[in-house]
Coordinates of C-alpha atoms in Angstrom, one line a residue:
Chain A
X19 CA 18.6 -15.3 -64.6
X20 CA 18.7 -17.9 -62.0
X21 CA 18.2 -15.2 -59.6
X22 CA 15.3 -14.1 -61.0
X23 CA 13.3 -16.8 -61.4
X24 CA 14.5 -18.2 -58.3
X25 CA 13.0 -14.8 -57.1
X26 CA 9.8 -15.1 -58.9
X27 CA 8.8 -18.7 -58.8
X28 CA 9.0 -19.9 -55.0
X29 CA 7.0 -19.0 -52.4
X30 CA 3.8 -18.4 -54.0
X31 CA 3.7 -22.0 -55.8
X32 CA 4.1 -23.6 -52.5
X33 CA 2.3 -21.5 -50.1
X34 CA 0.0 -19.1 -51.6
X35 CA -2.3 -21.5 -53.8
X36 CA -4.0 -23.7 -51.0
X37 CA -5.6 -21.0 -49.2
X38 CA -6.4 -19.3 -51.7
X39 CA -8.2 -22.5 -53.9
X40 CA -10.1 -22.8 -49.8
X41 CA -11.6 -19.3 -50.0
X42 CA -12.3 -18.7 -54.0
X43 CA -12.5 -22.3 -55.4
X44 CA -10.9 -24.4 -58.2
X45 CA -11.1 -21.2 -60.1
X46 CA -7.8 -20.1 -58.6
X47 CA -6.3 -20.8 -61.4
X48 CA -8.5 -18.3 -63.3
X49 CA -6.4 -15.5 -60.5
X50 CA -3.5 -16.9 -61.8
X51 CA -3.8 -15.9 -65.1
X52 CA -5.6 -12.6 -64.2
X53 CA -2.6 -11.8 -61.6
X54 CA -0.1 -12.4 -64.8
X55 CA -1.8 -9.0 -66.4
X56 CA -0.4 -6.8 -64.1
X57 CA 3.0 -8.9 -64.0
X58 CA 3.5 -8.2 -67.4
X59 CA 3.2 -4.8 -67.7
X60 CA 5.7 -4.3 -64.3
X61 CA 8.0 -6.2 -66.5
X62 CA 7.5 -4.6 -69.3
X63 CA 8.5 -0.9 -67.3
X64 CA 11.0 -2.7 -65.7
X65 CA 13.2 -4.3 -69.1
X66 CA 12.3 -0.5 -70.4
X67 CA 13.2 1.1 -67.7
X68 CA 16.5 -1.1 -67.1
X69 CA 17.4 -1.4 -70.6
X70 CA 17.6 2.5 -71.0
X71 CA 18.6 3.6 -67.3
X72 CA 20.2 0.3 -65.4
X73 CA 21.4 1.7 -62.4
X74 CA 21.8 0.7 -58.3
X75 CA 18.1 1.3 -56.3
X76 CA 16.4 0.9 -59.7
X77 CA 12.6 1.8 -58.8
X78 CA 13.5 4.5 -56.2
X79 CA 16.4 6.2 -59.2
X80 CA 13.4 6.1 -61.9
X81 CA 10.5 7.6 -59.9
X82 CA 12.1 10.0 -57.9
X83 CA 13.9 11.3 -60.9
X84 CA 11.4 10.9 -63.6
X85 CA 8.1 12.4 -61.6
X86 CA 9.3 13.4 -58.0
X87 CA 11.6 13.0 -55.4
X88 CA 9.1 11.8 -52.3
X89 CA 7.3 9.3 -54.7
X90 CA 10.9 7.9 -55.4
X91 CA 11.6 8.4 -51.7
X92 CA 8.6 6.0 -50.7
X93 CA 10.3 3.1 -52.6
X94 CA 13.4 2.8 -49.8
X95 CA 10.9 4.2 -46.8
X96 CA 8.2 1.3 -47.6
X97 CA 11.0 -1.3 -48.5
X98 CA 11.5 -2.6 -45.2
X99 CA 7.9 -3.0 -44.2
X100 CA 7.5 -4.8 -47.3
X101 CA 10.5 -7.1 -46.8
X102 CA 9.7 -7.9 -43.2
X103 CA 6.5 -8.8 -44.5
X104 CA 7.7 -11.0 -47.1
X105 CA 10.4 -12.6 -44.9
X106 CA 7.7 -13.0 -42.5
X107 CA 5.9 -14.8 -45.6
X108 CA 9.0 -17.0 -46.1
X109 CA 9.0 -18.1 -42.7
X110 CA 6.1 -19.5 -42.2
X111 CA 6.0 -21.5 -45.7
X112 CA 9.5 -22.6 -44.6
X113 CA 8.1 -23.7 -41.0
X114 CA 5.1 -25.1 -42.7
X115 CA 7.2 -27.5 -45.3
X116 CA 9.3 -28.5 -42.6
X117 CA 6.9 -29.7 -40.6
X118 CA 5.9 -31.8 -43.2
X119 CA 8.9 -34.1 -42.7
X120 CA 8.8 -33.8 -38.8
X121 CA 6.9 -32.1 -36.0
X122 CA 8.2 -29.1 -34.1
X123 CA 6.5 -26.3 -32.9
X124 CA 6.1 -23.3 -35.5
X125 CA 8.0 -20.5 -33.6
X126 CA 11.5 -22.1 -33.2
X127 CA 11.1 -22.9 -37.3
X128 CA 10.5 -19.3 -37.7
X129 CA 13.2 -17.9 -36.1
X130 CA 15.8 -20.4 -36.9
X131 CA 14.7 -19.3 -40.5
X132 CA 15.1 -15.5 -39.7
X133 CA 18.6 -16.0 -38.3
X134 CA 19.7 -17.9 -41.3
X135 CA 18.2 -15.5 -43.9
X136 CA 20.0 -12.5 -41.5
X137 CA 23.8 -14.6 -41.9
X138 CA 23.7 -15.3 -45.4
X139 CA 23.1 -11.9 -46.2
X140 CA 25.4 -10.2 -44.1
X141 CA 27.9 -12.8 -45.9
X142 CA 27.5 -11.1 -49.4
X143 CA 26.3 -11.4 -52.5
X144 CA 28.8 -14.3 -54.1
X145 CA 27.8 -16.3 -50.9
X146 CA 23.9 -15.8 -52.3
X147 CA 24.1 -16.9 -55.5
X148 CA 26.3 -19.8 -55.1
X149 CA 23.6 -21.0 -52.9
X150 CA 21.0 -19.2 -55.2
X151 CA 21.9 -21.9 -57.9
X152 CA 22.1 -24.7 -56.3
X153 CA 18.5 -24.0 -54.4
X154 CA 16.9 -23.0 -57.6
X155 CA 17.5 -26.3 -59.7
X156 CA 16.5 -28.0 -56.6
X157 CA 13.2 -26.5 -56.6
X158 CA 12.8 -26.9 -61.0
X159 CA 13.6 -30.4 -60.5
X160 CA 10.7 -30.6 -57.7
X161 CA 8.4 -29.0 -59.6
X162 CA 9.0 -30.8 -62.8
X163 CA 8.4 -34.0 -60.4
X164 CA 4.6 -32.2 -59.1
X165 CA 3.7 -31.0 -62.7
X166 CA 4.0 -33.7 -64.8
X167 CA 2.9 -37.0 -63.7
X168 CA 0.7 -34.4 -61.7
X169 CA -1.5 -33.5 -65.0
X170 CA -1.9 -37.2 -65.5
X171 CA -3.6 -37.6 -62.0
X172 CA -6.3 -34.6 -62.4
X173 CA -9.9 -35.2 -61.4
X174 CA -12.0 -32.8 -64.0
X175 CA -15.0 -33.1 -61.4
X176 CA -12.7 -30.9 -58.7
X177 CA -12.9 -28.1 -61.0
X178 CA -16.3 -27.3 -60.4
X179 CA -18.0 -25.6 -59.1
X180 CA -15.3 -22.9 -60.4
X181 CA -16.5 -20.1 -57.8
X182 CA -18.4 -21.7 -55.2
X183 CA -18.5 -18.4 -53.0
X184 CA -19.3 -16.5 -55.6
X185 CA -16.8 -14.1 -57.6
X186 CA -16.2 -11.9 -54.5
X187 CA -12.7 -13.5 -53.2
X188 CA -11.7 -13.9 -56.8
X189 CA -10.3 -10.1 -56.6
X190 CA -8.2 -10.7 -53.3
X191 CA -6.9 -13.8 -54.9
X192 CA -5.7 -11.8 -58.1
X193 CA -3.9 -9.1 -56.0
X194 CA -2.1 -11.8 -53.4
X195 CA -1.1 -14.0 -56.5
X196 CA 0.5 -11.1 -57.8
X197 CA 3.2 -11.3 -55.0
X198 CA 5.2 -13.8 -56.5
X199 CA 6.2 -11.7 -59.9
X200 CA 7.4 -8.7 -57.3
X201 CA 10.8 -10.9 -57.9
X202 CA 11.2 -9.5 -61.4
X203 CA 12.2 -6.3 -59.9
X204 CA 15.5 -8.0 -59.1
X205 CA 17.8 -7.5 -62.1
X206 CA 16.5 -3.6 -62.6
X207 CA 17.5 -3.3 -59.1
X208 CA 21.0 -4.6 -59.6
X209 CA 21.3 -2.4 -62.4
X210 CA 25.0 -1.7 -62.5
X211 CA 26.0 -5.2 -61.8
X212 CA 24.9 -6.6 -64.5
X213 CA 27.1 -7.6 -67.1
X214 CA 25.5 -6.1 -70.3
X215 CA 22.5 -4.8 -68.8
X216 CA 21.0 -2.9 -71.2
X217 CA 20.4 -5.5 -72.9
X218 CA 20.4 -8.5 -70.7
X219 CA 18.0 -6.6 -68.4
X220 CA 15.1 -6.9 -70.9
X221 CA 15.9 -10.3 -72.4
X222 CA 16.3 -12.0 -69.0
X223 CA 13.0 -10.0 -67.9
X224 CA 10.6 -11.2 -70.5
X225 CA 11.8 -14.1 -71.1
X226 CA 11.5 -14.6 -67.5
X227 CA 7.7 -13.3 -67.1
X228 CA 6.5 -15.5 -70.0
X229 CA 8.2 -18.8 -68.2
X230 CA 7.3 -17.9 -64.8
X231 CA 3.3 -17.3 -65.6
X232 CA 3.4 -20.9 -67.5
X233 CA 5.0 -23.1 -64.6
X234 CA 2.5 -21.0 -62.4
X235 CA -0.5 -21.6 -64.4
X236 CA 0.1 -25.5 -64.8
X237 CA 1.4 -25.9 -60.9
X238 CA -2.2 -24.3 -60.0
X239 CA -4.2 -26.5 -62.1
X240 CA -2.7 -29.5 -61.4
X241 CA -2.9 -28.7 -57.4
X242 CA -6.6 -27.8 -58.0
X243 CA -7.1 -31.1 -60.4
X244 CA -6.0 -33.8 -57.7
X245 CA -7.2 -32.1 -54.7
X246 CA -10.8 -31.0 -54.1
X247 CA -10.5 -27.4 -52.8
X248 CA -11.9 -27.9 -49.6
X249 CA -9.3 -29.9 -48.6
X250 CA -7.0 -27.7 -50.5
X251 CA -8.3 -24.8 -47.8
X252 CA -7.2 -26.7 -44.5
X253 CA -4.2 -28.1 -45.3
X254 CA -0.8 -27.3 -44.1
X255 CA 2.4 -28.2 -46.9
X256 CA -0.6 -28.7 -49.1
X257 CA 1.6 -28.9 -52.3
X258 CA 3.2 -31.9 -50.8
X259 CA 0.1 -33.4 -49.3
X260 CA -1.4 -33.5 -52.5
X261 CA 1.4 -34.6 -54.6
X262 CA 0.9 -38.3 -52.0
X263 CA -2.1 -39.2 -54.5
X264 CA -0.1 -39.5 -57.3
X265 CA 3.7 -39.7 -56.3
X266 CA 5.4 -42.2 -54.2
X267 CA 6.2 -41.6 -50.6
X268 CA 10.3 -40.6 -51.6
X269 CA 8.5 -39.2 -54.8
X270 CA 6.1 -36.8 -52.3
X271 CA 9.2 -35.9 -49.8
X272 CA 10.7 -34.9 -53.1
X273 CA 8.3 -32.2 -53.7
X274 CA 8.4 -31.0 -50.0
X275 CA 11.7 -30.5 -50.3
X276 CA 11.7 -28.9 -53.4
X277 CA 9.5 -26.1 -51.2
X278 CA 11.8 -25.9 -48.9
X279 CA 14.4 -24.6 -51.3
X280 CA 12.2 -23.1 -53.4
X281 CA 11.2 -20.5 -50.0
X282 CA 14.7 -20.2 -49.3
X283 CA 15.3 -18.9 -53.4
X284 CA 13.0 -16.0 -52.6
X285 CA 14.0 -14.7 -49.2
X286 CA 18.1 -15.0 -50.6
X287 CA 17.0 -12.3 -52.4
X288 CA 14.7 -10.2 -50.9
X289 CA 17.4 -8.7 -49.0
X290 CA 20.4 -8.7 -51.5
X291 CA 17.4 -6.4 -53.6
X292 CA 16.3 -4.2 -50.7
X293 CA 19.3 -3.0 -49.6
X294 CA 21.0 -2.1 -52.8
X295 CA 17.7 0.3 -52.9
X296 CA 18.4 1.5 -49.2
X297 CA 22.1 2.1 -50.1
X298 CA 21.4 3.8 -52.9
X299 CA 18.8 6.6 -50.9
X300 CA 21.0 7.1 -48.2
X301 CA 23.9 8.3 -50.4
X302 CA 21.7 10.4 -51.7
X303 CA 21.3 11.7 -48.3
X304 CA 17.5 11.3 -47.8
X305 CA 18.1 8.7 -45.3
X306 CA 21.0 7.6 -42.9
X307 CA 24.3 7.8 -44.1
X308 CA 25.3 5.0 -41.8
X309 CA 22.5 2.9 -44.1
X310 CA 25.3 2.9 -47.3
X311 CA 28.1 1.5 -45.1
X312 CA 30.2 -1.0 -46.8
X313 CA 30.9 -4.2 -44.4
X314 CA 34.8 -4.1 -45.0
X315 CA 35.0 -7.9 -44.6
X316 CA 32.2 -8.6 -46.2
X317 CA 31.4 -6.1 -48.8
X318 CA 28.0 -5.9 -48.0
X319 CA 25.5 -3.0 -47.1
X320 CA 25.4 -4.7 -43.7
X321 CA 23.4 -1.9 -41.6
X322 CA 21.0 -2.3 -44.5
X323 CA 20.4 -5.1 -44.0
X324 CA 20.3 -5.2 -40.5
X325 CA 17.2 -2.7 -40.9
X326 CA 15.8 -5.1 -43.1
X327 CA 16.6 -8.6 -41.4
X328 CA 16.3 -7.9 -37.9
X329 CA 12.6 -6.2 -37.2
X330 CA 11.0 -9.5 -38.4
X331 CA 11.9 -11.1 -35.0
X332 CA 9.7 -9.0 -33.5
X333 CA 7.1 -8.7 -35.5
X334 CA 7.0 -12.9 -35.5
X335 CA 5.9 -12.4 -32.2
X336 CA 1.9 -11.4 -33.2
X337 CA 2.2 -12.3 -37.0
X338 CA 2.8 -16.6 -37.3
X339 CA 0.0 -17.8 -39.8
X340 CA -1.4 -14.7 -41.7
X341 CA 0.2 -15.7 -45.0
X342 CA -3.0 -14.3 -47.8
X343 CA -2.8 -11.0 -45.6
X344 CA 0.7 -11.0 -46.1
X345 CA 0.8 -11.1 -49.6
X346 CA -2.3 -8.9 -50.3
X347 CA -0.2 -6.5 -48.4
X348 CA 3.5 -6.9 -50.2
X349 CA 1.7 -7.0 -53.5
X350 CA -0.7 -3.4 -53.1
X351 CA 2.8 -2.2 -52.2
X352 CA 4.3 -3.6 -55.3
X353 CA 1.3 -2.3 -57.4
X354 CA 1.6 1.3 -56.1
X355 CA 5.4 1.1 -57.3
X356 CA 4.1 0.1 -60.7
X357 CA 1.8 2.8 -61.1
X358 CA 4.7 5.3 -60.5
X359 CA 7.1 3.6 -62.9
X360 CA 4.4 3.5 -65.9
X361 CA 4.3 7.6 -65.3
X362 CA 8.0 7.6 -64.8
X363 CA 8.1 5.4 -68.3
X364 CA 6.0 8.0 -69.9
X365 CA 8.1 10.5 -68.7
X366 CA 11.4 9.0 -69.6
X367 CA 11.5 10.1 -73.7
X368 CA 10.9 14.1 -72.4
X369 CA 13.5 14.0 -69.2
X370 CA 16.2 11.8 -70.6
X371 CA 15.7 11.3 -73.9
X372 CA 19.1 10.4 -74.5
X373 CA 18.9 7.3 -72.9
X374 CA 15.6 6.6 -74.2
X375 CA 16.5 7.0 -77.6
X376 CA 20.0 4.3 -77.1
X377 CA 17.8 1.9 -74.8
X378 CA 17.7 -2.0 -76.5
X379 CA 14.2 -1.8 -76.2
X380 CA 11.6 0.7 -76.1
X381 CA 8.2 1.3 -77.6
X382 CA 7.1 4.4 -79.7
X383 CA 5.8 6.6 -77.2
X384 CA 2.7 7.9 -78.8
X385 CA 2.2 4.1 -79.7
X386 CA 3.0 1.0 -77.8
X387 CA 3.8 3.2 -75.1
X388 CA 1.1 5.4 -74.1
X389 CA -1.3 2.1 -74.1
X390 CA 0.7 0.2 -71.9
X391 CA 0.9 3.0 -69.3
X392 CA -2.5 3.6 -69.2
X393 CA -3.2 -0.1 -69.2
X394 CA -1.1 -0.6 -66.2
X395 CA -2.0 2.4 -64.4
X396 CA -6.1 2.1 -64.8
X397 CA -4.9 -1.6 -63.6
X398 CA -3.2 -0.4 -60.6
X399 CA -5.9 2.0 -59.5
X400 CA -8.7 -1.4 -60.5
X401 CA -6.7 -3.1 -57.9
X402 CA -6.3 -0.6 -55.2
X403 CA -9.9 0.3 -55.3
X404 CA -10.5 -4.2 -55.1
X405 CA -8.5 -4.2 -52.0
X406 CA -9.7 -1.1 -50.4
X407 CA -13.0 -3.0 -50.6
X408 CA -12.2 -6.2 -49.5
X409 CA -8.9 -5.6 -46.9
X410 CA -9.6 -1.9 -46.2
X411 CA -7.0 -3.0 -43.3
X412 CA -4.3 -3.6 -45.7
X413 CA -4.7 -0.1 -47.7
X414 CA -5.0 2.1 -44.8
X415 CA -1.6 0.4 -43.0
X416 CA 0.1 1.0 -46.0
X417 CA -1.2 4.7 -46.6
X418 CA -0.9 5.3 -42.7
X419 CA 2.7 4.1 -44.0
X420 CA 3.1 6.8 -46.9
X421 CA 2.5 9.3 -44.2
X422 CA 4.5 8.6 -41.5
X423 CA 7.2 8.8 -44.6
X424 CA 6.2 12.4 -45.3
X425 CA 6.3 12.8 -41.9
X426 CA 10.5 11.1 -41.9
X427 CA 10.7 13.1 -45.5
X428 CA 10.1 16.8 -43.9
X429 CA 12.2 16.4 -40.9
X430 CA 15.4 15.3 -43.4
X431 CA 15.0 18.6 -45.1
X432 CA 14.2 20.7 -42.1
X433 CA 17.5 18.9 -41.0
X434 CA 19.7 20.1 -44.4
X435 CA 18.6 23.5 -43.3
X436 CA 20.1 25.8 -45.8
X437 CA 21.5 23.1 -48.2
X438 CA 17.8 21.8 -49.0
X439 CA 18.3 22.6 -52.0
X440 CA 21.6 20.3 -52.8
X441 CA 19.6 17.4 -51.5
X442 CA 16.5 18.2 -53.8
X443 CA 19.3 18.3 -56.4
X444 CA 20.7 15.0 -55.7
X445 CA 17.5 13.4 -55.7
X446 CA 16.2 14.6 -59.1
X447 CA 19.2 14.0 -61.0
X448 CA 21.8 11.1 -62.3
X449 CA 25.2 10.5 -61.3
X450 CA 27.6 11.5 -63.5
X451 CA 28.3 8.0 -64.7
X452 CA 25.0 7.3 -64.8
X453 CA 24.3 10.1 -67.2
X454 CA 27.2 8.9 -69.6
X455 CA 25.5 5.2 -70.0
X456 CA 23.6 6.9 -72.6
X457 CA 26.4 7.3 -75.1
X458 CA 28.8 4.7 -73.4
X459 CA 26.2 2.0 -72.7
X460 CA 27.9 0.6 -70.3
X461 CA 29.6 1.2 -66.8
X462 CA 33.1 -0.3 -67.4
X463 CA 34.8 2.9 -67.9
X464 CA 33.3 4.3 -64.7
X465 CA 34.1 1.4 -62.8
X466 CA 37.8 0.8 -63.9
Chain B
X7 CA 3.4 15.0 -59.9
X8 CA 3.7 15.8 -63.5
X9 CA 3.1 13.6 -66.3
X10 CA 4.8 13.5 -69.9
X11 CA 6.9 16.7 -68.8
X12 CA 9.0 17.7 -65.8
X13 CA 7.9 20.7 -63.8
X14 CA 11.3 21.9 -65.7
X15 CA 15.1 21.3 -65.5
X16 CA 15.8 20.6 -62.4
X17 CA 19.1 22.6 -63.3
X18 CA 17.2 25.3 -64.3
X19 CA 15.3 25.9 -60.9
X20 CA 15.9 29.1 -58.5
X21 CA 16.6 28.8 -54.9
X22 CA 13.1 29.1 -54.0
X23 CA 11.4 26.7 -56.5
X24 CA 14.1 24.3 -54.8
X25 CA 13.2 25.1 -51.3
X26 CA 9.2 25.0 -52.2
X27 CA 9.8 21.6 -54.8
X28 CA 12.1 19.9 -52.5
X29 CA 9.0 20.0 -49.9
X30 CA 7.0 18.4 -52.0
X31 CA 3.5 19.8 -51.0
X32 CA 1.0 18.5 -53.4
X33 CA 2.6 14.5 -53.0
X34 CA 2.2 14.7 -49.3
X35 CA -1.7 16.5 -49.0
X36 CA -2.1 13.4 -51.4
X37 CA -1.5 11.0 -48.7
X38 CA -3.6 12.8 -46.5
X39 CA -6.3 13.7 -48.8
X40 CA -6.1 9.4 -49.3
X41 CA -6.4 8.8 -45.9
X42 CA -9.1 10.9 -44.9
X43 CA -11.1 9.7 -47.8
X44 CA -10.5 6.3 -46.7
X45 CA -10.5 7.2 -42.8
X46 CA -14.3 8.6 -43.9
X47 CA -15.2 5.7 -46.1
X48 CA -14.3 3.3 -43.2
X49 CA -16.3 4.7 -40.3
X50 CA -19.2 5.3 -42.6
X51 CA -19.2 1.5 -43.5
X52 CA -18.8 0.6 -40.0
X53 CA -21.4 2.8 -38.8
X54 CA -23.8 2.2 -41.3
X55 CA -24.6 5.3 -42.3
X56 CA -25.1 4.7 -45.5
X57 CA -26.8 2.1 -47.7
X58 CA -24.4 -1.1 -47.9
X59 CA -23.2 -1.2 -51.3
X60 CA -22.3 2.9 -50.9
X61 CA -19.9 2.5 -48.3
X62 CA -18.5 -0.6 -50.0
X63 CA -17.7 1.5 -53.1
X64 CA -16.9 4.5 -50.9
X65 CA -14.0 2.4 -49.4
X66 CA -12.6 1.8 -53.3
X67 CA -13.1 5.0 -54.6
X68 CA -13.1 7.6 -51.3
X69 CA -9.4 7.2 -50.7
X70 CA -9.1 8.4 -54.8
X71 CA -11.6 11.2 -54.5
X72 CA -9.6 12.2 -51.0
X73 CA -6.1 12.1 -53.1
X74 CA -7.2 14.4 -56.0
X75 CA -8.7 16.8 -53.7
X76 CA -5.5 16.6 -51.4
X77 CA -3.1 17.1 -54.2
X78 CA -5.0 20.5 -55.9
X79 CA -5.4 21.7 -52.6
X80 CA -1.5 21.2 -52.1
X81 CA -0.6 22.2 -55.5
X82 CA -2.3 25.5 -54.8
X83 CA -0.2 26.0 -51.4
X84 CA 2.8 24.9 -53.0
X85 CA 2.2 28.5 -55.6
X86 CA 1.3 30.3 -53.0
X87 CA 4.1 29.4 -51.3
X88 CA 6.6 30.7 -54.0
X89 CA 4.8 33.7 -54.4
X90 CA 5.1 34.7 -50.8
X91 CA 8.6 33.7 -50.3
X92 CA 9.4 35.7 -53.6
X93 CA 7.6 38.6 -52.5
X94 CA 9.4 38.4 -49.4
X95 CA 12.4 37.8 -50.6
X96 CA 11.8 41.2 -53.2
X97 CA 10.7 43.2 -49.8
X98 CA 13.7 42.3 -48.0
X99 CA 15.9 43.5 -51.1
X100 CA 13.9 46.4 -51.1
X101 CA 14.2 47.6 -47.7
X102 CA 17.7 46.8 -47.8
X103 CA 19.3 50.2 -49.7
X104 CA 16.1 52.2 -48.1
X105 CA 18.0 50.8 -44.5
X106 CA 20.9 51.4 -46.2
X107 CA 20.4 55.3 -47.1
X108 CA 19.4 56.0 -43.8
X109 CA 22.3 54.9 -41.8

């Protein structure tokens, strides 16, 4: 759980907010609660999802074996452009908090960041979340100490006017603030290595949603209240800058540091996710067997994350400030994932209705069901079509993407020549232990 | 890209509906059929060929337009696919004993 909301909370609260509030206005926090619409239903196909099928590479199992195997294949193939992206994200929020406390130059910050991110990675998963914990009450306490003396200190005059630019950068604002729920996708990743998880998955994943949109929410408003959005706009470590109206000086270094941890939380485990998702497509064969080696000190998917970790150096090279861009682009990516699981959620009660039927929690498919897929998927598309509008830049890279994946997708099967068909196979259905969580429900047989 | 039912049991396929599913036709003239929409939608905007708040819709709802008319067009190749590989595949076994008898 710590994880999770480690995951979901951080980088958006501290980074995200400011720039936004400078291009749409004090009604940012009207994107906030927007951006918690699509959040929802993502968790709600994720706890589903999990709770019925909990299994390694989560997103990229469901969709490649509930609808088809290149829609589940673009989940590993667009995973590290989305986490270099997101670690790109981290960076600069982590270089931008720091420099709150002292002045260096941005690019050493970045890459000190990156190298650290690329160590405790390769170090393994017990190293993470010993760390994980420690970083995440860090950042609670933080933003208990922003929050609530913070509501005290709002101005109701800097809330209007709520859109001074109109409603037009209200729809950008909704898609980037929906960035910081794509940690939810955590524990349905993990899957298998969770104890219980069919039906801690959608307890933890609710629960989790429901908390997460309410710290977001009051973190947003309060920011807004005590800060006229101006300002708001052309601030660096705004969060912290603005917490100095009502907090003391030790009081405002407080809350800085609280975003330092708070960034660290999120990039933790952006790899630990990604790679479990890599891992899982290259056993499957559909991309590098050396991608599922095991570190043998370590225990870790260490070429994984190698892929995943080590591209960012170079991209930090052109990218060091474009952090709205940035997110607009992780979440469209995130959005396109959800619109394939709420199809692979339809789907799941025909392919595997085993499962669905023994899943903790599930809604009655010609019921709850079918309105929360097409809810999520007409949202999807609402969203896709927003963007397209107003980043065209950041939908074409990431179908320009998709293709070049076709492109990777073809050659792999031209390269299985005559056993094609064993790799379609492998790709479309569940391991054998897997298949038994439907009676068992659980994996401790299969892993004793 | 079926929805509420699987093309069928995977287990079930032939040798050629794996060959001809595992390539996965209609998904990737999807893609294309998204990015030429969107490719078309851009350059009109750009050029101003079109009144302003057309090409600002076109860039929202070309790339979907592009996609649907992408995947029919693939989901049409991907059966004509199969049917050619199966009447090949019916030719070759009938050839085979005609070769056969008159060696």
């Amino acid at each position: 759980m710590a994880l999770v909301v480690g995951n979901a909370v951080s980088i958006p609260i501290f980074v995200l907010p400011a720039p936004l509030a400078g291009s749409v206005g004090p009604g940012v926090v009207v994107a906030v609660v927007l951006a918690a619409v699509p959040a929802f239903l993502a968790v709600l196909y994720n706890a589903q999802l999990g709770s019925a099928m909990p299994v390694a590479g989560g997103l990229y199992v469901y969709i490649s074996r509930l609808i088809a195997p290149f829609w589940g294949f673009l989940v590993p193939f667009a995973l590290p452009i989305v986490t270099w992206a997101a670690l790109l994200f981290a960076a600069i929020g982590f270089a931008e908090y720091v420099r709150f406390f002292i002045e260096i130059p941005v690019a050493p910050l970045i890459y000190g960041f990156l190298v650290f991110v690329l160590l405790i990675n390769l170090l393994g998963i017990k190293a993470v979340a010993r760390a994980q914990i420690l970083f995440v009450v860090m950042m609670f306490l933080s933003l208990g100490a922003f929050i609530v003396p913070g509501i005290f200190a709002v101005n109701p005059a800097n809330y209007t006017p709520a859109f001074p630019n109109g409603v037009g950068p209200l729809g950008l604002a909704v898609v980037a603030l929906y960035y910081p729920y794509l940690g939810f996708g955590l524990l349905t990743e993990l899957g298998e290595e969770i104890e219980n998880p069919g039906k801690n998955i959608p307890i933890a994943l609710i629960s989790g949603v429901v908390t997460v949109a309410l710290i977001y929410l009051l973190f947003v408003f309060v920011l807004v209240g005590v800060m006229p959005w101006q300002q708001l706009g052309e601030t660096e470590a705004a969060v912290a800058v603005a917490s100095q109206q009502f907090l003391p000086w030790w009081g405002s270094d407080f809350v800085a540091a609280g975003a330092f941890f708070a960034v660290l939380t999120t990039v933790n485990t952006t790899l630990l996710v990604s790679s479990r998702t890599v891992m899982r497509a290259a056993r499957d064969g559909i991309l590098p067997e050396s991608l599922s080696n095991i570190h043998p000190r370590f225990g870790t998917p260490y070429m994984s994350v190698l892929l995943l970790g080590v591209p960012p150096f170079f991209i930090a090279v052109f990218i060091q400030t474009e952090v709205v861009g940035l997110s607009v682009f992780i979440a469209l990516a995130t959005l396109t994932a959800m619109f394939f699981s709420a199809i692979a959620l339809w789907n799941l009660p025909v392919e595997f209705p085993e499962h669905y039927e023994n899943a903790t929690l599930k809604l009655r498919r010609y019921r709850g069901l079918l309105f929360a897929v097409i809810t999520g998927m007409l949202v999807s598309a609402t969203i896709w079509a927003v963007t397209l509008i107003q980043l065209p830049i950041a939908g074409m890279l990431l179908v320009s993407w998709f293709g070049l994946g076709y492109v990777y997708y073809r050659y792999k099967l031209r390269k299985e020549g005559d056993d094609v068909g064993e790799l379609y196979m492998r790709m479309v259905t569940l391991d054998e232990h897997e298949e038994a969580f439907a009676e068992e429900q659980t994996y401790e047989d299969a892993t004793e | 890209m079926p929805v509420g039912r699987f093309r069928k049991n995977p287990r079930e396929l032939d040798d050629f509906e794996k060959q001809v599913f595992a390539a996965q036709y209609p998904e990737g003239s999807l893609l294309l059929g998204m990015g030429v929409g969107l490719f078309f939608a851009m350059t009109a905007k750009d050029l101003s060929l079109l009144p302003s708040l057309v090409t600002t819709l076109g860039t929202g709802v070309g790339p979907i337009i592009g996609g649907v008319f992408g995947y029919l067009l693939g989901h049409a190749y991907k059966q004509r696919r199969l049917r050619s590989l199966r009447r090949r595949s019916k030719s070759n076994t009938h050839e085979k004993p005609v070769s056969a008898e008159e060696n």
